[in-house]
Every structure is written in structure tokens, then in C-alpha cells.
Amino acid sequence: MSYKAKFKVWRGEGGEGKLEDFTIEVNEGEVVLDIIHRLQATQAPDLAVRWNCKAGKCGSCSMEINGKPRLGCMTRMSTFSEDETITVTPMRTFPVIKDLVTDVSYNYEKAREVPSFTPPEGVRPGEYRMQQVDVQRGQEFRKCIECFMCNNVCHVIRDHEENKPAFSGPRFFIRIAELDMHPYDVAPDRKETAQGEHGLGYCNITKCCTEVCPEHIKITDNAIIPMKERVVDTKYDPLVWLGNKIFKRSK
Amino acid sequence: MTQTTPDPVRRQRAQVKVRTLRTDRWWLAPLLTFLGLSSFLVYGVWAILDTSYFVDPYIAPFSSPCLATSCPEGARFLGWAPFGDWYTLPPGLLILGLPGGFRLTCYYYRKSYYRSFWLSPAACAVQEPHGKYTGETRFPLIVQNVHRYFFYFAILIGGVLTYDAILALIHKPIGLGTWILVLNAVLILGYTFGCHSCRHITAGRLNHFSRHPVRYRAWTFVSKLNARHQQLAWASMFSVMGADLYVRLVAKGIIAFPFA
């Protein structure tokens, strides 16, 4: 069953641009990315959109659909009414290259600031022995497809560009949490750098990152808040500090 | 390694001159939260100043434990009154800060009031109205990190409310108020032990669950409660308000049916 849908798509380069109106055919079973591709094929051949897998696993087609960060390939047209105008814009937090394609290099710069997994001395790859219960906490965070919608929706940088140097965003808080909770990771100071260099304290746990995560990772409850509690252990709780001194606990 | 291109032409975001393009009723949830939390605050102020907080065997949760000499004999917690005649203010004021602080610094309530009172942000992908934002990096909000200490006190308060419910249970005949106090105690304990700090203390701080099987089991249980922390926060807030109001209405004689 086909119908004609009304679309508004943000078009422009380097930030300057505007919403352009389109009327376009929609067929049963299609997703927003299909419609964007039909626009490219029929009405706007130079419309830029980043995409790859069309299966919600590559994290490329992040965009904002009716103001909400979504994956274009995972947003069914059947979730909208036929008379609804659908507005598609690029992610707001990152600079625009062209149309729906944003420059997400902020995230790659932040990724480099997280020290990689550091095993203890004398333990070589292949010698790690871990119980499933110890591994599974980190496995949740490995589901991340790096669509960067969590960082896009986070108001700390979405509404305050000036916070970008001091704040790494939810995507990297789950990376830090995964490493800090790893039984074999011995990198020092992950909690201190999480609070200091990565700006964990900026997070006011309003959970938008969790709301938009297409992999349904419990970013706030399972990564950010546990890391905040670990930071309290090292920086703000005198009883834990005393306990660590007395019992010589390190991690 | 990934290459990035700091080209100045590319450094500008899409210029969309509206606060949000969301078309759903994003304002509804923060509005309801604002009304819910405000009603709790207004009720709390009234309840603390109200003196009809005890009718044997019920004591209103907002005034329990009652620790002043001015408390009626049966209302005193374990018959104990460490605050003497000199204390003439409402007894609820003595303990108000502990459950209040627990909820104020709770990770769920922080989300709810940052969104509904401070609009930071009111809803996801809705621009906040503030020009500057530093979050919980500095005073006063850095004090939120004290949450676990309030959790320790909240266990005591939860214990007292459970004790009050048990006292009412062993009183015959059992009235409707007893079951209200029991339900309230269960919800308060569910909210308290589902706390994120509790989850951290049980085993969240460990990296080797397998070396601490008992703590891991406790963590698993707390995690299940924690997954419903939001629902338990609201349910326990309304239950404590409802139980408190019920006891006061019975004490005032407004509710006077048999088995009240």
C-alpha cells in the first residue's frame, strides 16, 4: 500500500542551510532511510547521507527524525501517520559536512584520550582466564555500534559547545567503565581521569543517552552511575579512603 | 589510525533556529513530574507542622521515629526520648533531613528534578534555557556525591517504619491502617535497597564477582530492584504520603469507620 508522504529535509553545507520540502512515495515496510534513498534517486541526486549496513549494526545513518536522534534504517515509516510531515535533520551536536552528513571527529579525538586495555605484567594474550559473571558486565558495553547518538543527545555538549574540550560524553564513559570493571585491567587512575579529563562530573544523569541508544545499553545505570560511585570511592568518601589505607586495597 | 580533519569550513553545526523539532508531547512528562514532586513538597510542609501524628497503634511516617519528650508516650521510638523538654518544635523536623536528603540526592530524583524544575534539559533533544552549564563538577551540586551516607541513614529510617508496621500488626484487631503501614514499609524498603549506592556497595565496586559469590548474589538482587528504582521511587513517595495522611485523618477523627 503506497501513499505520498510530506518530508522536510535539512539541506546545506558547513552549517548554513535550510529545511527543504518534498513529497515522496512511501511503500509498505519501508524505513526512513529508504525514503531518503528514494529522494536521492528521484528528486535530489546530490542529497548527502551516510549509511552502510541498513540493519542497525553499523551506526552510520544517525540523524534526527522529528527532532529525535534515530537511526534512519531502524525507523519504520509505519510509526508515522500518513498525513504527518516528517522532518529529517543532521545530528545537532556535530558540525555539518553536507546535508545529513556530520563530522563526528570529536568522538575519535575523545576515543584517543582513553588509555587502552592494560593487562598485568607477565600475563600474555591467551592466558586470561575469566568467569562469565566477570565478563558479562563489560560485554553489555561492547554492543556499542558507535552511532554517537548518545553523545549527540547529551545536553552537556549539545547545548553547550564550550564544554566539548572538558567532556567526552556517554559513549566514552561506557568505554572507561568497561575497562575499569575489567578483571585484568591494571591501568592506574581510570577513575581520576574519568572525573578530571573526561568530565564525568558534568553528567547530571538525565538519561537521554540511555533513551536514544539503539542497542538498548543501560548507559546511565550500568556505566555512568557505577563510575560516579567509583569516583566517590576515590575522591569524596573519607570512610572508603580510610578503609583503603588500612586494608591496603588498590582496586 | 583514524584521521580527522579540523577544517574550519566544517566546524559549524546545522543552523536550526528552533528549540526542538520534536512533535510529540515531550512537555507532558516533566510537567507531571513537576506537579508530583511539588505536591509532595507542599504536603510534607503541612505534615511536619501538623500535630495529629499519633493514634494508637499508628504513627504517621513523616513523624517517625518520634524522639522528643513532647511525643505521646506510645509514639516514642522504643520509649526513647533523647530530646528533652527544651525541644518544642514539631518532632518530625528532627528526622526530616534524613529521608529528605536521601531522596534529594537519589540518582533517579536528580534526573526528575533536573528535568522538571531546572529544565536541564526538560526532555531529550529539547534545548535547555541556560547559558552556562557545569553539572555536578562544582559546589553546590558536587555535594550530590554524599548520597551513600544518606543511604546508610535511609536504612535506619526504613527499619523504623518496618518496626512501626510490625507494632501495628501485633495490635489486635488489625485495622486498615496496619495494612497501609505494611505496604508503605515494603515499598520504602524496596526503594531504599534498590538505590544505586546500595548496588555499588554490595558488589558494584568489585571487578571480580566470581571471587565474592555472596556479594554477587546480593548485587544481583539489588540490581533487580534497581531496574525498577524509578517506579519504586514514585510508589514509595505516594505510599508514604498516603499512609501519613491516613494516620493523621484517623488521629483527627475524620476517618472513624470500624477497623480504621
Short mmCIF file of C-alpha atoms in Angstrom, two decimals:
data_model
loop_
_atom_site.label_atom_id
_atom_site.label_comp_id
_atom_site.label_asym_id
_atom_site.label_seq_id
_atom_site.Cartn_x
_atom_site.Cartn_y
_atom_site.Cartn_z
CA MET A 1 0.00 0.00 0.00
CA SER A 2 1.62 3.23 -1.15
CA TYR A 3 0.98 6.82 -0.22
CA LYS A 4 2.61 10.19 -0.67
CA ALA A 5 4.38 11.46 2.42
CA LYS A 6 5.45 15.01 3.19
CA PHE A 7 9.10 15.38 4.18
CA LYS A 8 11.22 18.30 5.34
CA VAL A 9 14.93 17.59 4.96
CA TRP A 10 17.71 19.87 6.14
CA ARG A 11 19.97 20.72 3.25
CA GLY A 12 23.13 22.77 3.33
CA GLU A 13 26.88 22.79 3.82
CA GLY A 14 29.11 23.92 6.67
CA GLY A 15 26.20 24.82 8.90
CA GLU A 16 24.40 27.14 6.50
CA GLY A 17 21.26 25.64 5.11
CA LYS A 18 17.52 25.24 5.46
CA LEU A 19 14.70 22.72 5.57
CA GLU A 20 13.51 21.78 2.08
CA ASP A 21 10.05 20.36 1.39
CA PHE A 22 9.50 17.15 -0.51
CA THR A 23 6.50 14.99 -1.33
CA ILE A 24 7.58 11.42 -1.90
CA GLU A 25 6.18 7.95 -2.35
CA VAL A 26 6.22 5.58 0.62
CA ASN A 27 5.58 1.84 0.34
CA GLU A 28 4.66 -0.72 2.95
CA GLY A 29 7.55 -1.96 5.09
CA GLU A 30 9.88 0.93 4.34
CA VAL A 31 12.09 2.83 6.75
CA VAL A 32 13.13 6.49 6.73
CA LEU A 33 16.47 5.67 5.12
CA ASP A 34 14.62 4.05 2.19
CA ILE A 35 12.74 7.30 1.66
CA ILE A 36 15.96 9.32 1.80
CA HIS A 37 17.39 7.00 -0.86
CA ARG A 38 14.26 7.46 -2.99
CA LEU A 39 14.70 11.22 -2.68
CA GLN A 40 18.27 10.81 -3.92
CA ALA A 41 17.08 8.67 -6.82
CA THR A 42 14.19 10.82 -7.93
CA GLN A 43 14.31 14.41 -6.68
CA ALA A 44 17.59 15.38 -5.02
CA PRO A 45 20.52 13.46 -6.53
CA ASP A 46 23.06 15.49 -4.57
CA LEU A 47 21.43 14.84 -1.18
CA ALA A 48 24.21 13.60 1.12
CA VAL A 49 23.54 10.86 3.66
CA ARG A 50 25.95 8.49 5.41
CA TRP A 51 24.79 4.89 5.50
CA ASN A 52 26.12 1.40 5.23
CA CYS A 53 24.50 -1.74 6.64
CA LYS A 54 20.77 -0.88 6.65
CA ALA A 55 20.44 -3.26 9.58
CA GLY A 56 21.06 -1.11 12.65
CA LYS A 57 24.53 -2.52 13.21
CA CYS A 58 26.99 -0.10 11.63
CA GLY A 59 25.88 3.11 13.33
CA SER A 60 26.29 5.21 10.17
CA CYS A 61 22.83 6.61 9.47
CA SER A 62 22.35 8.53 12.72
CA MET A 63 20.08 11.50 12.09
CA GLU A 64 17.28 13.41 13.80
CA ILE A 65 13.79 12.42 12.76
CA ASN A 66 11.04 14.72 14.02
CA GLY A 67 13.61 16.10 16.43
CA LYS A 68 14.62 12.77 17.94
CA PRO A 69 18.00 11.16 17.38
CA ARG A 70 17.31 7.91 15.49
CA LEU A 71 18.93 5.50 13.09
CA GLY A 72 17.36 6.14 9.68
CA CYS A 73 17.47 2.45 8.85
CA MET A 74 15.65 1.43 12.02
CA THR A 75 12.84 3.98 11.94
CA ARG A 76 9.81 2.44 10.31
CA MET A 77 7.56 4.68 8.26
CA SER A 78 4.61 2.80 9.76
CA THR A 79 5.29 4.59 13.08
CA PHE A 80 4.11 7.85 11.47
CA SER A 81 0.64 8.73 10.33
CA GLU A 82 0.17 9.26 6.57
CA ASP A 83 -0.68 12.95 6.93
CA GLU A 84 2.27 13.71 9.19
CA THR A 85 5.14 15.86 7.93
CA ILE A 86 8.41 14.14 8.78
CA THR A 87 11.35 16.40 9.48
CA VAL A 88 14.83 14.98 8.99
CA THR A 89 17.89 16.91 10.13
CA PRO A 90 21.54 16.05 10.74
CA MET A 91 22.77 15.43 14.28
CA ARG A 92 22.82 18.80 16.01
CA THR A 93 25.86 18.40 18.20
CA PHE A 94 28.40 17.86 15.44
CA PRO A 95 29.44 20.14 12.58
CA VAL A 96 27.76 19.53 9.26
CA ILE A 97 29.77 18.46 6.24
CA LYS A 98 26.82 18.36 3.86
CA ASP A 99 23.08 17.79 4.30
CA LEU A 100 22.61 14.87 6.70
CA VAL A 101 26.32 14.05 6.99
CA THR A 102 28.08 15.35 10.08
CA ASP A 103 31.73 15.47 11.04
CA VAL A 104 31.93 13.18 14.07
CA SER A 105 35.70 13.50 14.54
CA TYR A 106 35.11 14.96 18.03
CA ASN A 107 34.34 11.39 19.06
CA TYR A 108 37.52 9.97 17.54
CA GLU A 109 39.58 12.61 19.28
CA LYS A 110 37.97 11.66 22.59
CA ALA A 111 38.49 7.95 21.86
CA ARG A 112 42.23 8.50 21.62
CA GLU A 113 42.28 10.07 25.08
CA VAL A 114 41.13 6.81 26.73
CA PRO A 115 44.17 4.64 27.55
CA SER A 116 43.77 1.20 26.04
CA PHE A 117 43.32 -2.07 27.94
CA THR A 118 46.35 -2.67 30.14
CA PRO A 119 46.87 -6.25 31.33
CA PRO A 120 49.08 -7.05 34.31
CA GLU A 121 52.76 -7.66 33.65
CA GLY A 122 53.58 -11.24 32.81
CA VAL A 123 50.10 -12.13 31.56
CA ARG A 124 50.11 -12.62 27.82
CA PRO A 125 47.16 -12.74 25.43
CA GLY A 126 45.66 -16.20 25.58
CA GLU A 127 46.42 -16.55 29.25
CA TYR A 128 43.43 -14.61 30.55
CA ARG A 129 41.06 -16.82 32.50
CA MET A 130 37.78 -15.16 33.43
CA GLN A 131 34.44 -16.37 34.74
CA GLN A 132 31.35 -15.47 32.73
CA VAL A 133 29.99 -13.38 35.63
CA ASP A 134 33.13 -11.25 35.49
CA VAL A 135 32.96 -10.78 31.75
CA GLN A 136 29.30 -10.10 31.22
CA ARG A 137 29.21 -6.60 32.69
CA GLY A 138 31.70 -5.43 30.08
CA GLN A 139 30.01 -7.38 27.31
CA GLU A 140 26.97 -5.12 27.51
CA PHE A 141 29.14 -2.14 26.66
CA ARG A 142 30.74 -3.99 23.74
CA LYS A 143 27.38 -3.88 21.98
CA CYS A 144 28.02 -0.20 21.20
CA ILE A 145 27.87 0.42 17.43
CA GLU A 146 29.31 3.94 17.73
CA CYS A 147 26.36 5.70 16.17
CA PHE A 148 27.23 8.58 18.55
CA MET A 149 23.59 9.39 19.15
CA CYS A 150 24.24 9.31 22.90
CA ASN A 151 26.90 11.98 22.56
CA ASN A 152 24.65 13.86 20.15
CA VAL A 153 21.67 13.98 22.52
CA CYS A 154 23.69 14.78 25.64
CA HIS A 155 22.78 18.36 26.57
CA VAL A 156 26.22 18.92 28.15
CA ILE A 157 27.69 19.39 24.69
CA ARG A 158 24.53 19.62 22.56
CA ASP A 159 23.52 22.88 24.23
CA HIS A 160 27.00 23.98 25.32
CA GLU A 161 29.65 23.77 22.63
CA GLU A 162 32.12 25.25 25.10
CA ASN A 163 32.03 22.05 27.16
CA LYS A 164 33.42 19.87 24.38
CA PRO A 165 37.09 20.09 25.44
CA ALA A 166 36.22 19.04 29.01
CA PHE A 167 33.62 16.35 28.31
CA SER A 168 33.95 13.05 26.49
CA GLY A 169 30.30 12.01 26.56
CA PRO A 170 28.38 8.83 27.36
CA ARG A 171 29.96 6.78 24.58
CA PHE A 172 33.35 7.08 26.27
CA PHE A 173 32.02 6.72 29.79
CA ILE A 174 30.89 3.21 28.83
CA ARG A 175 34.33 2.56 27.36
CA ILE A 176 36.02 3.74 30.56
CA ALA A 177 33.55 1.74 32.69
CA GLU A 178 34.18 -1.38 30.62
CA LEU A 179 37.92 -1.06 31.16
CA ASP A 180 37.69 -0.08 34.81
CA MET A 181 35.45 -3.08 35.55
CA HIS A 182 37.69 -5.48 33.61
CA PRO A 183 39.25 -8.06 35.96
CA TYR A 184 42.57 -7.91 34.11
CA ASP A 185 42.88 -4.18 33.56
CA VAL A 186 45.52 -2.58 35.76
CA ALA A 187 45.75 0.87 34.19
CA PRO A 188 46.06 3.32 37.05
CA ASP A 189 43.88 6.35 37.62
CA ARG A 190 40.94 5.48 35.37
CA LYS A 191 38.54 6.88 37.96
CA GLU A 192 40.55 10.05 38.43
CA THR A 193 40.80 10.70 34.69
CA ALA A 194 37.11 9.85 34.22
CA GLN A 195 36.26 12.66 36.62
CA GLY A 196 39.04 15.00 35.53
CA GLU A 197 39.93 14.76 31.84
CA HIS A 198 36.72 13.14 30.65
CA GLY A 199 34.30 15.29 32.65
CA LEU A 200 32.15 12.63 34.33
CA GLY A 201 31.03 15.24 36.85
CA TYR A 202 29.29 17.21 34.09
CA CYS A 203 26.75 14.42 33.68
CA ASN A 204 23.56 15.15 35.58
CA ILE A 205 22.17 11.69 34.83
CA THR A 206 19.10 12.83 32.91
CA LYS A 207 19.38 9.56 30.97
CA CYS A 208 18.87 10.85 27.44
CA CYS A 209 21.81 8.74 26.31
CA THR A 210 20.04 5.62 27.55
CA GLU A 211 16.78 6.71 25.92
CA VAL A 212 18.30 7.02 22.44
CA CYS A 213 20.70 4.05 22.47
CA PRO A 214 19.66 1.74 19.59
CA GLU A 215 21.45 -1.16 21.27
CA HIS A 216 19.50 -0.58 24.49
CA ILE A 217 22.66 -0.36 26.57
CA LYS A 218 21.80 0.85 30.07
CA ILE A 219 24.41 3.57 29.76
CA THR A 220 23.40 5.57 32.82
CA ASP A 221 22.51 2.80 35.25
CA ASN A 222 25.25 0.35 34.34
CA ALA A 223 28.15 2.58 33.34
CA ILE A 224 27.85 6.24 34.33
CA ILE A 225 26.36 5.86 37.80
CA PRO A 226 28.68 2.95 38.74
CA MET A 227 31.61 5.09 37.57
CA LYS A 228 30.31 8.05 39.59
CA GLU A 229 30.16 5.78 42.63
CA ARG A 230 33.71 4.56 41.98
CA VAL A 231 34.84 8.17 41.73
CA VAL A 232 33.16 8.84 45.09
CA ASP A 233 35.24 5.96 46.48
CA THR A 234 38.48 7.54 45.35
CA LYS A 235 37.75 11.23 45.76
CA TYR A 236 34.90 12.03 48.11
CA ASP A 237 34.30 9.26 50.63
CA PRO A 238 36.54 9.51 53.70
CA LEU A 239 35.45 6.11 55.03
CA VAL A 240 36.46 4.29 51.84
CA TRP A 241 39.72 6.22 51.77
CA LEU A 242 40.40 5.11 55.34
CA GLY A 243 39.44 1.51 54.53
CA ASN A 244 41.78 1.51 51.55
CA LYS A 245 44.63 2.76 53.73
CA ILE A 246 44.00 0.22 56.48
CA PHE A 247 43.39 -2.82 54.27
CA LYS A 248 45.79 -1.72 51.51
CA ARG A 249 43.15 -2.14 48.83
CA SER A 250 44.12 -0.79 45.46
CA LYS A 251 41.30 -1.66 43.01
CA MET B 1 44.67 5.34 12.87
CA THR B 2 41.57 7.34 12.06
CA GLN B 3 42.33 10.69 10.51
CA THR B 4 40.36 13.76 11.49
CA THR B 5 40.20 16.98 9.55
CA PRO B 6 40.00 20.18 11.56
CA ASP B 7 38.88 22.16 8.53
CA PRO B 8 37.31 25.46 9.67
CA VAL B 9 34.65 25.24 6.95
CA ARG B 10 33.38 22.05 8.56
CA ARG B 11 33.26 23.33 12.13
CA GLN B 12 29.72 24.66 12.14
CA ARG B 13 26.61 22.80 13.22
CA ALA B 14 23.38 22.77 11.26
CA GLN B 15 21.66 26.06 11.97
CA VAL B 16 18.14 25.14 13.07
CA LYS B 17 16.60 28.09 14.82
CA VAL B 18 14.02 26.34 16.96
CA ARG B 19 14.44 24.90 20.44
CA THR B 20 13.35 21.47 19.30
CA LEU B 21 11.83 19.80 16.28
CA ARG B 22 10.11 17.17 18.40
CA THR B 23 6.44 16.77 17.52
CA ASP B 24 5.39 14.52 20.40
CA ARG B 25 4.15 15.75 23.79
CA TRP B 26 7.65 15.94 25.29
CA TRP B 27 6.50 18.53 27.85
CA LEU B 28 3.99 16.18 29.48
CA ALA B 29 6.41 14.02 31.49
CA PRO B 30 8.32 16.95 33.05
CA LEU B 31 5.02 18.70 33.78
CA LEU B 32 3.59 15.66 35.58
CA THR B 33 6.88 15.21 37.45
CA PHE B 34 6.82 18.87 38.48
CA LEU B 35 3.27 18.54 39.77
CA GLY B 36 4.00 15.25 41.54
CA LEU B 37 7.14 16.45 43.30
CA SER B 38 5.56 19.82 44.15
CA SER B 39 2.55 18.13 45.74
CA PHE B 40 4.93 16.03 47.82
CA LEU B 41 6.80 19.13 48.99
CA VAL B 42 3.59 21.01 49.85
CA TYR B 43 2.18 18.00 51.68
CA GLY B 44 5.47 17.50 53.52
CA VAL B 45 5.48 21.07 54.86
CA TRP B 46 1.88 20.71 56.07
CA ALA B 47 2.52 17.29 57.62
CA ILE B 48 5.61 18.38 59.51
CA LEU B 49 3.69 21.23 61.14
CA ASP B 50 0.60 19.14 61.86
CA THR B 51 0.41 17.75 65.40
CA SER B 52 -2.07 14.87 64.85
CA TYR B 53 0.59 12.30 64.07
CA PHE B 54 -0.24 9.53 66.53
CA VAL B 55 -3.26 7.36 67.23
CA ASP B 56 -2.56 4.05 68.90
CA PRO B 57 -1.19 1.85 67.28
CA TYR B 58 -0.41 4.06 64.27
CA ILE B 59 2.25 6.69 63.96
CA ALA B 60 2.44 8.86 60.85
CA PRO B 61 5.60 8.06 58.81
CA PHE B 62 6.59 11.72 58.47
CA SER B 63 6.89 11.96 62.27
CA SER B 64 8.58 8.61 62.89
CA PRO B 65 10.81 8.00 64.77
CA CYS B 66 9.40 10.36 67.38
CA LEU B 67 12.36 11.33 69.54
CA ALA B 68 11.18 14.26 71.67
CA THR B 69 9.69 14.36 75.14
CA SER B 70 6.71 16.15 73.61
CA CYS B 71 5.81 12.91 71.74
CA PRO B 72 2.91 10.97 73.31
CA GLU B 73 4.08 8.01 75.40
CA GLY B 74 3.15 5.32 72.86
CA ALA B 75 4.59 7.27 69.93
CA ARG B 76 8.15 7.40 71.25
CA PHE B 77 10.50 5.10 69.38
CA LEU B 78 11.34 2.26 71.84
CA GLY B 79 10.09 4.57 74.59
CA TRP B 80 13.15 6.66 73.98
CA ALA B 81 13.12 10.48 74.04
CA PRO B 82 16.66 11.84 73.73
CA PHE B 83 15.36 15.33 73.01
CA GLY B 84 14.10 16.79 76.27
CA ASP B 85 11.56 19.42 77.26
CA TRP B 86 13.65 22.16 75.72
CA TYR B 87 12.69 20.90 72.26
CA THR B 88 9.31 22.37 71.42
CA LEU B 89 9.30 22.30 67.62
CA PRO B 90 7.41 19.56 65.69
CA PRO B 91 9.21 16.22 66.26
CA GLY B 92 9.12 15.42 62.53
CA LEU B 93 11.65 18.20 61.94
CA LEU B 94 14.29 16.19 63.84
CA ILE B 95 14.42 13.41 61.27
CA LEU B 96 13.10 15.15 58.16
CA GLY B 97 16.59 15.75 56.75
CA LEU B 98 17.49 12.07 56.53
CA PRO B 99 14.81 10.68 54.20
CA GLY B 100 14.60 14.10 52.54
CA GLY B 101 18.34 14.11 51.85
CA PHE B 102 18.19 10.53 50.60
CA ARG B 103 15.56 11.41 48.03
CA LEU B 104 17.13 14.76 47.17
CA THR B 105 20.47 13.16 46.29
CA CYS B 106 18.96 9.99 44.77
CA TYR B 107 20.13 9.36 41.21
CA TYR B 108 16.56 8.95 39.99
CA TYR B 109 15.20 12.07 41.70
CA ARG B 110 18.15 14.05 40.41
CA LYS B 111 17.08 13.15 36.88
CA SER B 112 13.48 14.06 37.61
CA TYR B 113 14.08 17.47 39.17
CA TYR B 114 16.91 18.46 36.85
CA ARG B 115 14.44 17.86 34.05
CA SER B 116 11.22 19.21 35.52
CA PHE B 117 12.37 22.05 37.80
CA TRP B 118 15.66 23.14 36.24
CA LEU B 119 14.82 22.22 32.62
CA SER B 120 18.33 20.96 32.16
CA PRO B 121 17.09 19.56 29.82
CA ALA B 122 13.29 19.41 30.07
CA ALA B 123 13.31 16.48 27.66
CA CYS B 124 15.82 14.80 25.38
CA ALA B 125 16.80 16.85 22.32
CA VAL B 126 15.00 19.91 23.71
CA GLN B 127 17.35 22.83 24.14
CA GLU B 128 17.84 23.93 27.72
CA PRO B 129 17.35 27.64 28.55
CA HIS B 130 20.62 28.12 30.47
CA GLY B 131 23.59 29.92 29.00
CA LYS B 132 26.16 28.06 31.05
CA TYR B 133 26.36 24.53 32.40
CA THR B 134 28.85 22.93 34.77
CA GLY B 135 26.76 20.00 36.01
CA GLU B 136 27.89 18.33 39.19
CA THR B 137 31.51 19.43 38.90
CA ARG B 138 31.40 22.19 41.50
CA PHE B 139 29.60 23.46 44.60
CA PRO B 140 26.72 23.13 45.33
CA LEU B 141 25.88 20.18 43.08
CA ILE B 142 29.12 18.36 43.79
CA VAL B 143 27.56 17.65 47.20
CA GLN B 144 25.31 15.11 45.45
CA ASN B 145 28.23 12.72 45.90
CA VAL B 146 27.23 12.39 49.55
CA HIS B 147 24.30 10.17 48.52
CA ARG B 148 25.68 6.94 50.03
CA TYR B 149 25.75 8.48 53.51
CA PHE B 150 22.08 9.32 53.21
CA PHE B 151 21.57 5.73 52.08
CA TYR B 152 23.03 4.50 55.38
CA PHE B 153 20.56 6.67 57.31
CA ALA B 154 17.73 5.64 54.98
CA ILE B 155 18.26 2.01 56.05
CA LEU B 156 17.67 3.13 59.64
CA ILE B 157 14.53 5.05 58.68
CA GLY B 158 13.28 2.07 56.65
CA GLY B 159 13.90 -0.10 59.70
CA VAL B 160 11.92 2.25 61.92
CA LEU B 161 8.95 2.28 59.53
CA THR B 162 9.08 -1.52 59.39
CA TYR B 163 9.11 -1.60 63.19
CA ASP B 164 6.08 0.72 63.26
CA ALA B 165 4.25 -1.58 60.85
CA ILE B 166 5.10 -4.65 62.98
CA LEU B 167 3.87 -2.86 66.13
CA ALA B 168 0.59 -2.19 64.36
CA LEU B 169 0.44 -5.81 63.16
CA ILE B 170 0.71 -7.24 66.66
CA HIS B 171 -2.03 -4.91 67.87
CA LYS B 172 -5.45 -6.58 67.78
CA PRO B 173 -7.75 -6.08 66.00
CA ILE B 174 -5.79 -5.30 62.85
CA GLY B 175 -7.18 -2.26 61.07
CA LEU B 176 -6.89 -0.94 57.53
CA GLY B 177 -4.18 1.45 58.69
CA THR B 178 -1.97 -1.51 59.61
CA TRP B 179 -2.01 -2.83 56.05
CA ILE B 180 -1.36 0.66 54.75
CA LEU B 181 1.70 0.94 57.01
CA VAL B 182 2.88 -2.55 55.96
CA LEU B 183 2.55 -1.73 52.26
CA ASN B 184 4.37 1.55 52.83
CA ALA B 185 7.22 -0.19 54.68
CA VAL B 186 7.62 -2.74 51.86
CA LEU B 187 7.74 -0.03 49.19
CA ILE B 188 10.14 2.12 51.24
CA LEU B 189 12.47 -0.85 51.73
CA GLY B 190 12.22 -1.73 48.02
CA TYR B 191 13.14 1.84 47.09
CA THR B 192 15.93 2.02 49.68
CA PHE B 193 17.61 -1.27 48.76
CA GLY B 194 17.27 -0.60 45.04
CA CYS B 195 19.45 2.51 45.47
CA HIS B 196 22.42 2.87 43.11
CA SER B 197 24.75 3.41 46.06
CA CYS B 198 23.49 0.16 47.62
CA ARG B 199 24.21 -1.59 44.33
CA HIS B 200 27.73 -0.20 44.37
CA ILE B 201 28.34 -1.15 47.99
CA THR B 202 27.06 -4.74 47.67
CA ALA B 203 29.39 -5.66 44.82
CA GLY B 204 29.31 -2.94 42.15
CA ARG B 205 32.71 -1.71 43.31
CA LEU B 206 34.28 -5.14 42.68
CA ASN B 207 35.82 -6.31 39.43
CA HIS B 208 35.85 -10.00 40.34
CA PHE B 209 32.28 -11.09 41.02
CA SER B 210 33.39 -14.74 40.92
CA ARG B 211 35.64 -14.28 43.96
CA HIS B 212 32.73 -12.91 46.04
CA PRO B 213 29.71 -15.15 45.31
CA VAL B 214 27.63 -13.94 48.27
CA ARG B 215 28.15 -10.29 47.43
CA TYR B 216 27.47 -11.07 43.79
CA ARG B 217 24.12 -12.64 44.71
CA ALA B 218 23.27 -9.58 46.78
CA TRP B 219 24.25 -7.38 43.83
CA THR B 220 22.03 -9.42 41.52
CA PHE B 221 19.08 -8.93 43.86
CA VAL B 222 19.76 -5.21 44.30
CA SER B 223 20.12 -4.87 40.51
CA LYS B 224 16.62 -6.26 40.04
CA LEU B 225 15.23 -3.68 42.46
CA ASN B 226 17.44 -1.04 40.88
CA ALA B 227 15.92 -1.69 37.46
CA ARG B 228 12.60 -0.55 38.99
CA HIS B 229 14.08 2.29 41.02
CA GLN B 230 12.02 4.93 39.23
CA GLN B 231 8.75 3.07 39.78
CA LEU B 232 9.66 2.35 43.40
CA ALA B 233 10.63 6.00 43.94
CA TRP B 234 7.17 7.15 42.86
CA ALA B 235 5.28 4.29 44.52
CA SER B 236 7.06 4.79 47.84
CA MET B 237 6.64 8.56 47.64
CA PHE B 238 2.89 8.27 47.19
CA SER B 239 2.64 5.44 49.73
CA VAL B 240 4.46 7.40 52.42
CA MET B 241 2.28 10.42 51.67
CA GLY B 242 -0.89 8.31 51.64
CA ALA B 243 0.00 6.41 54.83
CA ASP B 244 0.91 9.62 56.59
CA LEU B 245 -2.33 11.33 55.57
CA TYR B 246 -4.38 8.29 56.55
CA VAL B 247 -2.91 8.16 60.07
CA ARG B 248 -3.45 11.88 60.55
CA LEU B 249 -7.07 11.66 59.39
CA VAL B 250 -7.67 8.77 61.81
CA ALA B 251 -5.96 10.73 64.59
CA LYS B 252 -8.15 13.74 63.85
CA GLY B 253 -11.27 11.55 63.90
CA ILE B 254 -12.13 12.38 60.30
CA ILE B 255 -11.75 8.70 59.39
CA ALA B 256 -13.70 6.82 62.04
CA PHE B 257 -15.17 3.70 60.47
CA PRO B 258 -14.71 0.32 62.27
CA PHE B 259 -11.30 -1.29 61.67
CA ALA B 260 -9.82 2.00 60.54
#
